[in-house]
Coordinates of C-alpha atoms (C1' of nucleotides) in Angstrom, one line a residue:
Chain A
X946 CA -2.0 -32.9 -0.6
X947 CA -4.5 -30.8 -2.8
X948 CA -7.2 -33.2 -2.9
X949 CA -11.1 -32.6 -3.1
X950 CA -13.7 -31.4 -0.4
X951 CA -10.6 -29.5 2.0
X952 CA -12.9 -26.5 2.4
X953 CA -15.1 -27.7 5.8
X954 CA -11.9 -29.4 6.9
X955 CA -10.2 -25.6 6.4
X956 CA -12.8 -23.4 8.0
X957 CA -13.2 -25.8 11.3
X958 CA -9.3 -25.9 11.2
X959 CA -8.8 -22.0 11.0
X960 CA -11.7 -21.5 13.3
X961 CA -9.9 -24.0 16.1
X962 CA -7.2 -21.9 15.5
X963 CA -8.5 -18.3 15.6
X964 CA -9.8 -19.5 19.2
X965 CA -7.1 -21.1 20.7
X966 CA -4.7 -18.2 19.5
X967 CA -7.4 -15.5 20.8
X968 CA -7.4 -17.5 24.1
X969 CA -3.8 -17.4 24.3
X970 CA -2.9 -14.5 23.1
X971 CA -6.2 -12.4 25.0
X972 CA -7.4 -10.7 22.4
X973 CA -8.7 -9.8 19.4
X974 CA -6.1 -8.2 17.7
X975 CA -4.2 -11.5 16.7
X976 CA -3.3 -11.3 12.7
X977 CA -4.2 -13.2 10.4
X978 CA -0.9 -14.7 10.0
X979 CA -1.2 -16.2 13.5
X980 CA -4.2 -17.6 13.0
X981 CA -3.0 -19.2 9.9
X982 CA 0.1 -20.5 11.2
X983 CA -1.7 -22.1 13.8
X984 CA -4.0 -24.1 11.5
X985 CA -1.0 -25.0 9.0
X986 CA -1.6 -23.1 6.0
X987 CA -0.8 -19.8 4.4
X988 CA -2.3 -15.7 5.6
X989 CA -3.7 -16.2 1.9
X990 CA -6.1 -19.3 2.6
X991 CA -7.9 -18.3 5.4
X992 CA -8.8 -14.7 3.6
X993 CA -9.5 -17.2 0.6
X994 CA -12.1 -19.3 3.0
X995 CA -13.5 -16.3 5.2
X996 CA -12.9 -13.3 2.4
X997 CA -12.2 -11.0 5.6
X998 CA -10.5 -11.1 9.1
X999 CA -13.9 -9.6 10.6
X1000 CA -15.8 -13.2 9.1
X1001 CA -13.2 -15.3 10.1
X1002 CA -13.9 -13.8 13.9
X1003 CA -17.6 -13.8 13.4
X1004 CA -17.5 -17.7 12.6
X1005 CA -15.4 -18.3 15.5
X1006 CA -17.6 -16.2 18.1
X1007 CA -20.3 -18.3 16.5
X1008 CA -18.5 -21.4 17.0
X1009 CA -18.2 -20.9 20.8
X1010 CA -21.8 -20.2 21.1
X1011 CA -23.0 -23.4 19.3
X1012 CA -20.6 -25.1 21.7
X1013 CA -22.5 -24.0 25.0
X1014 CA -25.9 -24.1 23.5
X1015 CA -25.7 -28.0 22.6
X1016 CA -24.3 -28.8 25.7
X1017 CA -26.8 -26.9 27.3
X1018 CA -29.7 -29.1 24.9
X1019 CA -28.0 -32.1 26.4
X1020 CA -27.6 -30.9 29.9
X1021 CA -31.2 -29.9 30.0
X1022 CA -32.3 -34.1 28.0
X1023 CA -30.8 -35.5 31.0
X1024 CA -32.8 -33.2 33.9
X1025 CA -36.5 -33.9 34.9
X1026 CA -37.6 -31.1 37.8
X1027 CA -37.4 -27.8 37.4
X1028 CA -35.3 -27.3 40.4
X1029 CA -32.8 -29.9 38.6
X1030 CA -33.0 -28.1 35.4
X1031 CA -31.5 -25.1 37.1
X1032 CA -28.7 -26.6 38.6
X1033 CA -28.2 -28.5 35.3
X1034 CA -27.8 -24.6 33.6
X1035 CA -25.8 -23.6 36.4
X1036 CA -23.2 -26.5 35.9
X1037 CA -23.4 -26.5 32.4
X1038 CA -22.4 -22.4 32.0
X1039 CA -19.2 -23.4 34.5
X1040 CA -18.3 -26.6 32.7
X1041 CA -15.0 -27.1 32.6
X1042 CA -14.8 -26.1 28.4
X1043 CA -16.1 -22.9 29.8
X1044 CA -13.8 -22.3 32.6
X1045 CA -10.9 -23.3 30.8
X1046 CA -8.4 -20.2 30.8
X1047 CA -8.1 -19.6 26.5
X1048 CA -11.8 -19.6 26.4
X1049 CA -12.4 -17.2 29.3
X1050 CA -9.9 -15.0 27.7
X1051 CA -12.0 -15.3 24.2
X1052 CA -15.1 -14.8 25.5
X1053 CA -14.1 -11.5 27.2
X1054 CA -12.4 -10.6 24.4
X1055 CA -15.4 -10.6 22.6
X1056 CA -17.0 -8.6 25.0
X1057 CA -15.0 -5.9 24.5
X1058 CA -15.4 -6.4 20.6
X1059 CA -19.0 -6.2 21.1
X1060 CA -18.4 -2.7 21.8
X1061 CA -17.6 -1.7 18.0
X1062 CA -19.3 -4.9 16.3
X1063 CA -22.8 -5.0 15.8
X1064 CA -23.0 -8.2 14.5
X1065 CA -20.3 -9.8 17.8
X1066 CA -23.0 -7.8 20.3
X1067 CA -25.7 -9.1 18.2
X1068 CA -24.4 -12.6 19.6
X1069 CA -23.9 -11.8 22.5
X1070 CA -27.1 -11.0 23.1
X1071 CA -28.2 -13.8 22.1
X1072 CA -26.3 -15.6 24.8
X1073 CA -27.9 -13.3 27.3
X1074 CA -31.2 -13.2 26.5
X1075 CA -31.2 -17.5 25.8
X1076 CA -29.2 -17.9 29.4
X1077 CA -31.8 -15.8 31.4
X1078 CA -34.5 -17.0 29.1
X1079 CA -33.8 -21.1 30.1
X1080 CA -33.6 -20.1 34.1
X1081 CA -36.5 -18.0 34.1
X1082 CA -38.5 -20.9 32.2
X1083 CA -37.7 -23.2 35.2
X1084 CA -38.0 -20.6 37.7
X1085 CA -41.7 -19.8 36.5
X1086 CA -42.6 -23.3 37.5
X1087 CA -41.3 -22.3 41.2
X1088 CA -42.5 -18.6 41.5
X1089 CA -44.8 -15.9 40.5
X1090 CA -43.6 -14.4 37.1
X1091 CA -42.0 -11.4 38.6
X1092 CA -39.9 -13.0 41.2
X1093 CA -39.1 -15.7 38.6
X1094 CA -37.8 -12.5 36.3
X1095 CA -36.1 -10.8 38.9
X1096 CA -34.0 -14.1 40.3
X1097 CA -33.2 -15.3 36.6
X1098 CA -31.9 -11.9 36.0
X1099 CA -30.0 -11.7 39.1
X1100 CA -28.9 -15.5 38.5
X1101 CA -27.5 -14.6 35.0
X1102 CA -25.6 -12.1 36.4
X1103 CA -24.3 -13.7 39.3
X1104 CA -22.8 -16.4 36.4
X1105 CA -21.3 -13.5 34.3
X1106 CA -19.4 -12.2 37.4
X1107 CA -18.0 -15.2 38.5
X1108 CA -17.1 -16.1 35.0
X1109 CA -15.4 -12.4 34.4
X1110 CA -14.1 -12.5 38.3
X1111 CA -12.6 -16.2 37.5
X1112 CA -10.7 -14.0 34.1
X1113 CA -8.5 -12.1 36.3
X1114 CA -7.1 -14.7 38.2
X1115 CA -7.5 -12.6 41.3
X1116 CA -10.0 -14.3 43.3
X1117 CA -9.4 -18.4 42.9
X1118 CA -12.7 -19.3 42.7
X1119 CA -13.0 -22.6 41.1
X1120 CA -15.5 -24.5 39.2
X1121 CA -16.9 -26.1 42.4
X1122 CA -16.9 -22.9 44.5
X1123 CA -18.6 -20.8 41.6
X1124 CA -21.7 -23.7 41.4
X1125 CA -21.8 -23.4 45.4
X1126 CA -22.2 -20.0 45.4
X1127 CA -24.7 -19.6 42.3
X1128 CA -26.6 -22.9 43.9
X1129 CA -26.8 -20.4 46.9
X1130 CA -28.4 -17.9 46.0
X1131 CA -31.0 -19.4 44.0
X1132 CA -31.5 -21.8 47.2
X1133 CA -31.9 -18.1 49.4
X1134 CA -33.9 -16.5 47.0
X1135 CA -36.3 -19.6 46.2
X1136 CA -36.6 -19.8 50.5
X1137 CA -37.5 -16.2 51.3
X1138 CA -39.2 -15.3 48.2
X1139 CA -42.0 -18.0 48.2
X1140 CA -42.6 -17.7 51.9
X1141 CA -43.2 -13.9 51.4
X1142 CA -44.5 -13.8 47.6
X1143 CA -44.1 -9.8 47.9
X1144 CA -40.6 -10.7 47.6
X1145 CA -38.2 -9.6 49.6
X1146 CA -39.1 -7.4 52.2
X1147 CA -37.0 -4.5 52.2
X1148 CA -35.8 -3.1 55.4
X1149 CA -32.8 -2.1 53.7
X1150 CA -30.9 1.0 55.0
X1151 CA -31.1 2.5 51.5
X1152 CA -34.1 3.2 49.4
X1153 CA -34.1 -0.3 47.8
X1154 CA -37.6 0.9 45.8
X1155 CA -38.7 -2.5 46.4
X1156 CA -39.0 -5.4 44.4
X1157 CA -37.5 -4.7 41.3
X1158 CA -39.7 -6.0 39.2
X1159 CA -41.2 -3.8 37.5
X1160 CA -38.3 -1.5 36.5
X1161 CA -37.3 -5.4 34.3
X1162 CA -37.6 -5.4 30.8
X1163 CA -41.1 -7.0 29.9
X1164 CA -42.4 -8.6 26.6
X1165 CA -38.8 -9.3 25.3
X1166 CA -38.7 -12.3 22.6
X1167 CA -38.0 -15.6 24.3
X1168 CA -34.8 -16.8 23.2
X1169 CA -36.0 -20.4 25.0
X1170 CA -33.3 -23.0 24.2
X1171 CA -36.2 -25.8 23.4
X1172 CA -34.0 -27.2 20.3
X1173 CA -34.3 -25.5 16.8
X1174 CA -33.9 -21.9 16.4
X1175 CA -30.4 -20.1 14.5
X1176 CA -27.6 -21.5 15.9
Chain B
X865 CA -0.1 30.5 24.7
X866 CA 3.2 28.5 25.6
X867 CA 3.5 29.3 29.3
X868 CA 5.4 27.4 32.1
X869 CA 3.4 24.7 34.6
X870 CA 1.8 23.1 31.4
X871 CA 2.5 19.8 32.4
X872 CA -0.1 18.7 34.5
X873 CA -2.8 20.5 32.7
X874 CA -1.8 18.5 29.6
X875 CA -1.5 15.5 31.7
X876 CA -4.8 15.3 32.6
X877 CA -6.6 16.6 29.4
X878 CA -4.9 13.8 28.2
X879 CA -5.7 11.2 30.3
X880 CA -9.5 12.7 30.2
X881 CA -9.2 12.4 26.5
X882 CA -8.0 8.8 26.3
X883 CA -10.9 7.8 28.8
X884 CA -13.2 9.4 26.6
X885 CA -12.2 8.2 23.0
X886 CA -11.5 4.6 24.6
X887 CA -15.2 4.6 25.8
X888 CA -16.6 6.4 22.9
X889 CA -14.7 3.7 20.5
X890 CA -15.2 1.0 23.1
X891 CA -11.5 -0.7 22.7
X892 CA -8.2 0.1 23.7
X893 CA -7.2 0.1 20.5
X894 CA -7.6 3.7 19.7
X895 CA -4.7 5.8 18.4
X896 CA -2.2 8.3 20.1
X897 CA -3.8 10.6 17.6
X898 CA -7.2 10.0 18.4
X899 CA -6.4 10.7 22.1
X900 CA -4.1 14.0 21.2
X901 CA -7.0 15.7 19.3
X902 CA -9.4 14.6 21.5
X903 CA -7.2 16.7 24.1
X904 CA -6.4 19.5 21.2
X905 CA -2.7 19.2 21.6
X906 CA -0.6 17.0 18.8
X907 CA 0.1 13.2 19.4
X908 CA 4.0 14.2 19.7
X909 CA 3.1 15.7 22.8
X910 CA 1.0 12.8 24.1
X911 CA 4.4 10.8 24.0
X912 CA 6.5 13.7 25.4
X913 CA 4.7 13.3 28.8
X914 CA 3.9 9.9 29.1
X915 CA 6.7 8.4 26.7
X916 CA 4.6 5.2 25.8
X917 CA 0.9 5.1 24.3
X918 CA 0.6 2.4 27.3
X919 CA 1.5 4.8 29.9
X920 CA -0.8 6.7 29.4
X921 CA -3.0 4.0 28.9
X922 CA -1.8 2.8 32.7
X923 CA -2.4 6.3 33.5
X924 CA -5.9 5.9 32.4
X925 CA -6.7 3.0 34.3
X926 CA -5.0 4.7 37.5
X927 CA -7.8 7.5 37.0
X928 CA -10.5 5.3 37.1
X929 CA -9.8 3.7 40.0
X930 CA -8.7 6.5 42.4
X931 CA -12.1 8.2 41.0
X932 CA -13.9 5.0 42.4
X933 CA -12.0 4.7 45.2
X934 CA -12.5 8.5 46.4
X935 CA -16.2 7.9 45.5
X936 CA -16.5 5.1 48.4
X937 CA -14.6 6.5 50.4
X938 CA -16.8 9.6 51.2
X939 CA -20.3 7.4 50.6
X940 CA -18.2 5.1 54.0
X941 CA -18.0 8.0 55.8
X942 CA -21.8 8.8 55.4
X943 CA -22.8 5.4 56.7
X944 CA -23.4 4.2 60.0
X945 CA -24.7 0.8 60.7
X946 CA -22.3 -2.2 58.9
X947 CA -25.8 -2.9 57.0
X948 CA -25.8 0.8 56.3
X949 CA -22.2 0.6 54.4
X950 CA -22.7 -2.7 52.7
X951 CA -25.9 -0.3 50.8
X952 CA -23.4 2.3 50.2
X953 CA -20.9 0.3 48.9
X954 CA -23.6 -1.4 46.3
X955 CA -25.0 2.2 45.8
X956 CA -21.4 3.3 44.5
X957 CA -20.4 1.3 42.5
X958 CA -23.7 1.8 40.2
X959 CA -23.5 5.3 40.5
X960 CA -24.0 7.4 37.6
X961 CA -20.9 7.6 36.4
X962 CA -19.4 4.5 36.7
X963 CA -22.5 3.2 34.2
X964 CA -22.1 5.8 31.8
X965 CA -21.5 3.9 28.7
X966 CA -18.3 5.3 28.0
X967 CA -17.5 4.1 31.4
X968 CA -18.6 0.6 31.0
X969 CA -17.2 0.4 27.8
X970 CA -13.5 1.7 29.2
X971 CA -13.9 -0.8 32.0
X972 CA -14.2 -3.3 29.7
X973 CA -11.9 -2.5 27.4
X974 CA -9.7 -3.3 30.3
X975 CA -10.7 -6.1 31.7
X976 CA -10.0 -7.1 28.1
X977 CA -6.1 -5.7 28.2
X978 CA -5.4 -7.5 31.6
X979 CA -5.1 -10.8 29.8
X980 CA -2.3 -9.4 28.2
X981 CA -0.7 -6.7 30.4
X982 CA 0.8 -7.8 33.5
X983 CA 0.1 -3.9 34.9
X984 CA -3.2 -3.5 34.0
X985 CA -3.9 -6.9 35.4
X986 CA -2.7 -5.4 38.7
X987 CA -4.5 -2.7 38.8
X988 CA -7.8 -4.6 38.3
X989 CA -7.1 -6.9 40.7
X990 CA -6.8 -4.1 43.1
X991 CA -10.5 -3.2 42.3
X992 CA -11.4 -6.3 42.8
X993 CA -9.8 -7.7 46.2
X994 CA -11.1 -3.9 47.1
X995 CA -14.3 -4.6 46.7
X996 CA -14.8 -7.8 48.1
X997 CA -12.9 -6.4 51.3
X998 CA -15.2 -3.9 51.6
X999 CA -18.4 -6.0 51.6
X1000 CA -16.2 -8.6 53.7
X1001 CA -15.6 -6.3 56.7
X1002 CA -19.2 -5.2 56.9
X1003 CA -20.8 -8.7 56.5
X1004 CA -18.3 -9.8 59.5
X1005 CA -20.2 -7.4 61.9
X1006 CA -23.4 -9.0 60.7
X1007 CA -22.4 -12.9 60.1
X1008 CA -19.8 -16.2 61.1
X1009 CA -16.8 -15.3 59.1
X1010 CA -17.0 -18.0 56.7
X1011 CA -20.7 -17.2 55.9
X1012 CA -19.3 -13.9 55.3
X1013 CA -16.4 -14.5 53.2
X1014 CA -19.1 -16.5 50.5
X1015 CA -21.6 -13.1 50.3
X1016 CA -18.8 -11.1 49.5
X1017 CA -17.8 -12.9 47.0
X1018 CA -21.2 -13.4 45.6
X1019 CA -21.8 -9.5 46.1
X1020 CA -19.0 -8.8 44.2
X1021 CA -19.8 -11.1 41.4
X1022 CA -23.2 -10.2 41.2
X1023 CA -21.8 -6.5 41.1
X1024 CA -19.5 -7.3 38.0
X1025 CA -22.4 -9.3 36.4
X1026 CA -24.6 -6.5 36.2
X1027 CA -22.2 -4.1 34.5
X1028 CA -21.2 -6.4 32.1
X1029 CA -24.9 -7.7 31.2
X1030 CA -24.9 -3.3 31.0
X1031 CA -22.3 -3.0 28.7
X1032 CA -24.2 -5.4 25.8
X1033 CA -27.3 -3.0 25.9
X1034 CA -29.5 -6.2 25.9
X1035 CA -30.6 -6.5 29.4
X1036 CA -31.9 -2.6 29.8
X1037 CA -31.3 -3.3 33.3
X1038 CA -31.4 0.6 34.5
X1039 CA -29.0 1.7 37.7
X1040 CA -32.4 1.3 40.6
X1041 CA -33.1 -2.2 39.5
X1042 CA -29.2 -3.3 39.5
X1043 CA -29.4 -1.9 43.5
X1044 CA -32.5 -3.5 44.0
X1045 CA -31.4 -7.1 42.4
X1046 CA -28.1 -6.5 44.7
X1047 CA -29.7 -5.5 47.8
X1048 CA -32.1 -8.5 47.3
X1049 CA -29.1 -10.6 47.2
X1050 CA -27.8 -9.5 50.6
X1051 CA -31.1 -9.5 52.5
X1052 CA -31.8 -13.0 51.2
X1053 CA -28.9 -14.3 52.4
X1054 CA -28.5 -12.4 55.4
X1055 CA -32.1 -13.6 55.9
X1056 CA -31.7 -17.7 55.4
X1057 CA -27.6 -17.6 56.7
X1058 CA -28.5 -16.1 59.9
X1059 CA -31.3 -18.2 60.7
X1060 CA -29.1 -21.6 59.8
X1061 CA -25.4 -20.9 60.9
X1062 CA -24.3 -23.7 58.8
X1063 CA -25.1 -22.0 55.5
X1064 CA -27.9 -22.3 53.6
X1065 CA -29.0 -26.3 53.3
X1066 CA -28.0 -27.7 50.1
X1067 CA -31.1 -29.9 49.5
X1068 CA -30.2 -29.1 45.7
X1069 CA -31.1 -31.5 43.0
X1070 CA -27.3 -30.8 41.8
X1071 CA -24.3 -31.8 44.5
X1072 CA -23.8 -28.1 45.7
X1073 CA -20.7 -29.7 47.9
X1074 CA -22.2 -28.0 50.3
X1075 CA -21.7 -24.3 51.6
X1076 CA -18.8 -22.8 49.1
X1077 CA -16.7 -21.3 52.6
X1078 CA -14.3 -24.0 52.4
X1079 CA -13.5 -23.8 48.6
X1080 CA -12.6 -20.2 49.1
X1081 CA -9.1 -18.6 49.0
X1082 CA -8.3 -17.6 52.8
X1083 CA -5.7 -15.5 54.7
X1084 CA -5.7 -13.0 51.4
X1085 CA -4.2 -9.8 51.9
X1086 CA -6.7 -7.8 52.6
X1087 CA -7.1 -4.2 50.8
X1088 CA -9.2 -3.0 53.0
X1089 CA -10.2 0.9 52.1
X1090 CA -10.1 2.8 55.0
X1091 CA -8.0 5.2 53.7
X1092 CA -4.4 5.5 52.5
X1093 CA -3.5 2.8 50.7
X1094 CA -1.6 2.7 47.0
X1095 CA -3.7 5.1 44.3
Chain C
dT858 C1' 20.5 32.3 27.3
dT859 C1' 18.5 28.6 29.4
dT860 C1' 14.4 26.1 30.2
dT861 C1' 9.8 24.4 29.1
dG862 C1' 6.2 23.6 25.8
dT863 C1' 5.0 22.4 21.4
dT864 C1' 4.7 20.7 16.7
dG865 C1' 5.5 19.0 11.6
dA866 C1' 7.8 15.9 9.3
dT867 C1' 9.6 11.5 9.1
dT868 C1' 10.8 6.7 9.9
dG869 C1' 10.2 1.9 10.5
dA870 C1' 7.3 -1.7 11.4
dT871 C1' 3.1 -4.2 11.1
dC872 C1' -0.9 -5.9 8.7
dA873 C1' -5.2 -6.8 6.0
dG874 C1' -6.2 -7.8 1.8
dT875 C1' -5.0 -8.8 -3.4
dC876 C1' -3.2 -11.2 -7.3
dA877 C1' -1.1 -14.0 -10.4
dA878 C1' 0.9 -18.3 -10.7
dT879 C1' 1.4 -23.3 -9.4
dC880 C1' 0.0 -27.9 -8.6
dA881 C1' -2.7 -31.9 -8.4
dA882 C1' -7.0 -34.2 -8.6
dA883 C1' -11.1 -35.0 -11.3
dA884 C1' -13.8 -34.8 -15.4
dA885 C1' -14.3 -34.8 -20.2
dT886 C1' -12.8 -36.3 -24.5
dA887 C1' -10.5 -38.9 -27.9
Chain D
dT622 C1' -6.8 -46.5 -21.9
dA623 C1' -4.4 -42.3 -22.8
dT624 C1' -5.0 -37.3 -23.3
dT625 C1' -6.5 -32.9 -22.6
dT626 C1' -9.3 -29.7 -20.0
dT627 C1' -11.3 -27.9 -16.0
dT628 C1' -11.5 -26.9 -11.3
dG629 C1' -10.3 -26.4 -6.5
dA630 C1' -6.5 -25.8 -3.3
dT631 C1' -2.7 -23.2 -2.1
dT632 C1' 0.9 -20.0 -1.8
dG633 C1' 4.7 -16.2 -2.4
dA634 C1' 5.2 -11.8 -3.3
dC635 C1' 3.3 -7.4 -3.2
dT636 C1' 0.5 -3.1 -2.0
dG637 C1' -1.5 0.5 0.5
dA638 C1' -2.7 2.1 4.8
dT639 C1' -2.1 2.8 9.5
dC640 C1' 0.5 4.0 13.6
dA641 C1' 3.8 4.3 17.5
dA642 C1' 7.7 6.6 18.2
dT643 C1' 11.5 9.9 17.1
dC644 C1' 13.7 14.2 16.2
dA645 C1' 15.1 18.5 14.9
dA646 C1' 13.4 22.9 15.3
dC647 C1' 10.8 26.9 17.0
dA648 C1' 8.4 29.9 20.4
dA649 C1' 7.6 32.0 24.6
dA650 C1' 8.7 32.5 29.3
dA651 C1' 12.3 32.9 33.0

DNA sequence: TTTTGTTGATTGATCAGTCAATCAAAAATA
DNA sequence: TATTTTTGATTGACTGATCAATCAACAAAA
C-alpha cells in the first residue's frame, strides 16, 4: 500500500473525517484517535500530516468555508437581478449541505471554539463579514446605503438564527420554511423602506432611537465574494 | 470559619464561579479546579455538593435561565399594550447582562454542549419555545394567527442571530442597534402583513412557496411565561 | 459525640504528541 | 538488468501532563 504522492489523498481523508466525527460527535473535543480511525490510518499519521490537533482543526474549519463560498461563486454565475441574487444567497446559506445535521453541529462547534481560537474567530469572521458583505452589495442596488446596511445586517442575522434555532432541534423549521421566512423579511423591509426612504418610521412603544443606521459599523473592508481573494 | 448552613452559600459561589470561568474561558471545557478557586473553596468540595462536574454544569445553565426568565417576567408586568410587551420582550433579552461577553460566550458554550447532552439540550429548548411563546401571544392580539406564528419565529431568530454575530466580535453591533434592527423587523411586518392578510406577496425572483405559516410546526406546547412554570 | 464543612493526597483514565523502527516504492548505481 | 541507496508512508509503543472523582481525615459547631 505505501505507494507515492498519498499525502493530499491523507490530508482530504483526515479532514473528511475530523468533520464528519465533529458533526457526529458535537464537538470539538473529539481525539485524535477518532479522527484517525475514521479516515483508516494510525493517531501517528494525522500528527505526521497536520504536526498538531489545533492544524488539523484549522484545515477542517477551512475546509467548510471553501465549501460554502464556491457554492456561493456558483449560486451567484447563475443569478442576473439583484433581487435574484439575494434569494440566490438566501438559498445557497440553507442548502441542504448546510442544513444537514453533522454540519450544523460543526459549525456551532466552532463557534464556541472561536471563543479561545484566534485564528477559528479569525474565520469566522470572515464568513460574517463576506455573508453580509454579498447581501449588502445587492441590496445597494435596491436602497439607499444605510437602509441597504441596516437590512443586510439584519438579514445575516436572521440566517444565523435560523441556522443555530434549526441546531437544537426544538423548533422544526425546515429548509423551505427557513427561505420563506428570510424571503419575508427582505420582501417587508424592501416594501416599507423604499416607500418611506427614512426607513422605518418608528412608532414603537419603546425608544427604538430610530433607524439604526448610524450606530452600524462603517468603513469596514469588503469581504465581496467577486472570485479571488484567500480562500 | 467552618460554621453550619454552608451549603447554599457554597452552592451558589460555585455556580457564580463556573458561569464566570466558562465565560471568561469561553468553553465548557474548564476544570473543576478552575471553577473551585474561582469560588475560593477546593475542587473536592465542588464535587461534595454537586457530585458531578456536569451537575453543576446543569446547575449553571439552570441559573441562567431562571435569571432571564425573572428578568421578563418583571419587564411583562411593566407593559401595557400587546405592542408594548413584544418591545419589552426584545428589550430583555439584549439587556446588559445577557450581552456581557462572558454571557454570550456561556450561552454559547452551551448551545455547543446540547449537541451532546440530552439535559442541556432541554433546558435550551425551554428558552427557546419560551421565547417564541412570548412574542407569539402578543403578535396574536395584533395579527391572523398564522401571520403571527411566522413573526415569532422570525423574531426569535433574528434575536439569536444577533447574539451570536455578538459573540465573534466582528459585527460591533452594540445593544441599541440590535433593538433597533429587531424592532424594525416587527414594524415591517406588522406594517406589510396587516395591510395584506394573506402574508406578504411572494413576487420573489426565488420560489418563496409562498407565506412560511403552513411549513410551521403547530399545536406545540406552548411555554407560555406568565408565571409559574418549571425553573 | 454526632453532624456538617472542608481539604490534601491519591488514583485511574484519557490524550496529545514523540520516536524509533519497518516497509515498499523509486532512484541511482553498477 | 540486477543491486544498492534513498525517500516517503506508516505504525506500535511510549511519555508526560491533565483531570474527574474518591477517600480518609480533621475541625468546628451543635
Amino acid at each position: 500500500m505505501p505507494k507515492v504522492g498519498m499525502e493530499p489523498v491523507r490530508r482530504k481523508a483526515l479532514v473528511d473525517a475530523a468533520l464528519r466525527v465533529i458533526g457526529d460527535h458535537g464537538s470539538l473535543a473529539v481525539t485524535m484517535s477518532d479522527i484517525a480511525r475514521q479516515a483508516g490510518v494510525s493517531p501517528a499519521l494525522a500528527h505526521h500530516y497536520f504536526g498538531s490537533k489545533e492544524h488539523l482543526l484549522i484545515e477542517t474549519i477551512r475546509s467548510l468555508l471553501r465549501q460554502l463560498r464556491s457554492d456561493t461563486v456558483a449560486a451567484l454565475k447563475a443569478a442576473q437581478t439583484p433581487r435574484a441574487r439575494l434569494s440566490a444567497i438566501i438559498r445557497v446559506n440553507f442548502h441542504a449541505d448546510q442544513f444537514a445535521p453533522d454540519t450544523i453541529a460543526a459549525w456551532l462547534a466552532f463557534y464556541a471554539e472561536a471563543q479561545r481560537s484566534e485564528e477559528t474567530r479569525r474565520f469566522l469572521v470572515i464568513y460574517a463579514r463576506r455573508l453580509r458583505s454579498n447581501l449588502l452589495a445587492d441590496l445597494k442596488a435596491l436602497l439607499p446605503t444605510d437602509a441597504a446596511e441596516r437590512i443586510a445586517e439584519g438579514a445575516a442575522a436572521m440566517i444565523d438564527g435560523l441556522y443555530i434555532r434549526q441546531s437544537l432541534k426544538s423548533a422544526p423549521i425546515g429548509i423551505e420554511a427557513s427561505i420563506a421566512l428570510t424571503e419575508d423579511y427582505l420582501n417587508a423591509l424592501l416594501a416599507t423602506t423604499s416607500s418611506s426612504p427614512e426607513g422605518v418610521k418608528a412608532e414603537t412603544a419603546a425608544p427604538s432611537s430610530g433607524p439604526a443606521g448610524h450606530l452600524l459599523p462603517q468603513g469596514r473592508r469588503d469581504d465581496h465574494i467577486e472570485p479571488s481573494r484567500d480562500q
